[in-house]
PDB file of C-alpha atoms in Angstrom:
ATOM      1  CA  MET A   1       0.154   0.116  -0.088  1.00 91.00           C
ATOM      2  CA  ALA A   2       2.763   2.317   0.754  1.00 94.00           C
ATOM      3  CA  PHE A   3       4.220   1.522  -2.977  1.00 94.00           C
ATOM      4  CA  LEU A   4       1.361   2.871  -4.354  1.00 96.00           C
ATOM      5  CA  ALA A   5       0.695   5.718  -2.321  1.00 96.00           C
ATOM      6  CA  SER A   6       4.273   6.803  -2.862  1.00 97.00           C
ATOM      7  CA  PHE A   7       3.571   6.065  -6.937  1.00 97.00           C
ATOM      8  CA  ILE A   8       0.413   8.228  -6.921  1.00 98.00           C
ATOM      9  CA  GLN A   9       2.609  10.796  -5.038  1.00 98.00           C
ATOM     10  CA  TYR A  10       5.163  10.774  -7.741  1.00 98.00           C
ATOM     11  CA  ALA A  11       3.038  10.826 -11.059  1.00 98.00           C
ATOM     12  CA  VAL A  12       1.191  13.778  -9.575  1.00 98.00           C
ATOM     13  CA  LYS A  13       4.283  15.415  -8.976  1.00 98.00           C
ATOM     14  CA  PHE A  14       5.500  14.451 -12.498  1.00 98.00           C
ATOM     15  CA  VAL A  15       2.497  15.723 -14.025  1.00 98.00           C
ATOM     16  CA  ILE A  16       2.737  19.176 -12.752  1.00 98.00           C
ATOM     17  CA  MET A  17       6.628  19.785 -13.496  1.00 98.00           C
ATOM     18  CA  ALA A  18       5.300  18.615 -17.160  1.00 98.00           C
ATOM     19  CA  ALA A  19       2.493  21.264 -17.105  1.00 98.00           C
ATOM     20  CA  VAL A  20       5.183  23.563 -15.543  1.00 98.00           C
ATOM     21  CA  ALA A  21       7.470  23.169 -18.409  1.00 98.00           C
ATOM     22  CA  GLY A  22       5.004  22.676 -20.765  1.00 98.00           C
ATOM     23  CA  CYS A  23       3.568  26.198 -20.244  1.00 98.00           C
ATOM     24  CA  GLY A  24       7.025  27.460 -19.985  1.00 98.00           C
ATOM     25  CA  LEU A  25       8.066  26.247 -23.329  1.00 98.00           C
ATOM     26  CA  PHE A  26       4.114  27.835 -25.099  1.00 98.00           C
ATOM     27  CA  PHE A  27       4.661  31.205 -23.403  1.00 98.00           C
ATOM     28  CA  GLY A  28       8.319  31.353 -24.477  1.00 98.00           C
ATOM     29  CA  LYS A  29       7.664  30.584 -28.029  1.00 98.00           C
ATOM     30  CA  LYS A  30       5.441  32.871 -28.400  1.00 98.00           C
ATOM     31  CA  LEU A  31       6.942  35.912 -26.513  1.00 98.00           C
ATOM     32  CA  ARG A  32       9.797  35.361 -28.835  1.00 98.00           C
ATOM     33  CA  ASP A  33       7.588  35.119 -31.861  1.00 97.00           C
ATOM     34  CA  ARG A  34       6.304  38.370 -30.827  1.00 97.00           C
ATOM     35  CA  LYS A  35       9.918  39.967 -30.511  1.00 97.00           C
ATOM     36  CA  ASN A  36      10.652  38.412 -33.917  1.00 97.00           C
ATOM     37  CA  GLU A  37       7.592  40.131 -35.546  1.00 96.00           C
ATOM     38  CA  LYS A  38       8.379  43.132 -33.582  1.00 95.00           C
ATOM     39  CA  THR A  39      11.818  43.252 -35.203  1.00 95.00           C
ATOM     40  CA  ALA A  40      10.894  42.235 -38.697  1.00 95.00           C
ATOM     41  CA  ALA A  41       8.764  45.320 -38.893  1.00 94.00           C
ATOM     42  CA  GLU A  42      11.582  47.628 -37.268  1.00 92.00           C
ATOM     43  CA  GLU A  43      13.559  46.649 -40.058  1.00 91.00           C
ATOM     44  CA  ALA A  44      11.170  46.970 -42.500  1.00 89.00           C
ATOM     45  CA  ALA A  45      10.730  50.562 -41.248  1.00 88.00           C
ATOM     46  CA  GLN A  46      14.381  50.839 -41.706  1.00 87.00           C
ATOM     47  CA  SER A  47      14.896  49.443 -45.282  1.00 84.00           C
ATOM     48  CA  ALA A  48      11.897  51.511 -46.578  1.00 76.00           C
ATOM     49  CA  LYS A  49      13.603  54.861 -45.657  1.00 68.00           C
TER      50      LYS A  49
END
């Protein structure tokens, strides 16, 4: 019984850590894409002058 309780505890921790990592990847990519779009727009404005 103790093994099962310990296994469930580690499984819950794993799911929470995986969710945090997934959110970090998702939001990091969103922020990077936004920065790339901003940089491209600035470069386009510079070359248009």
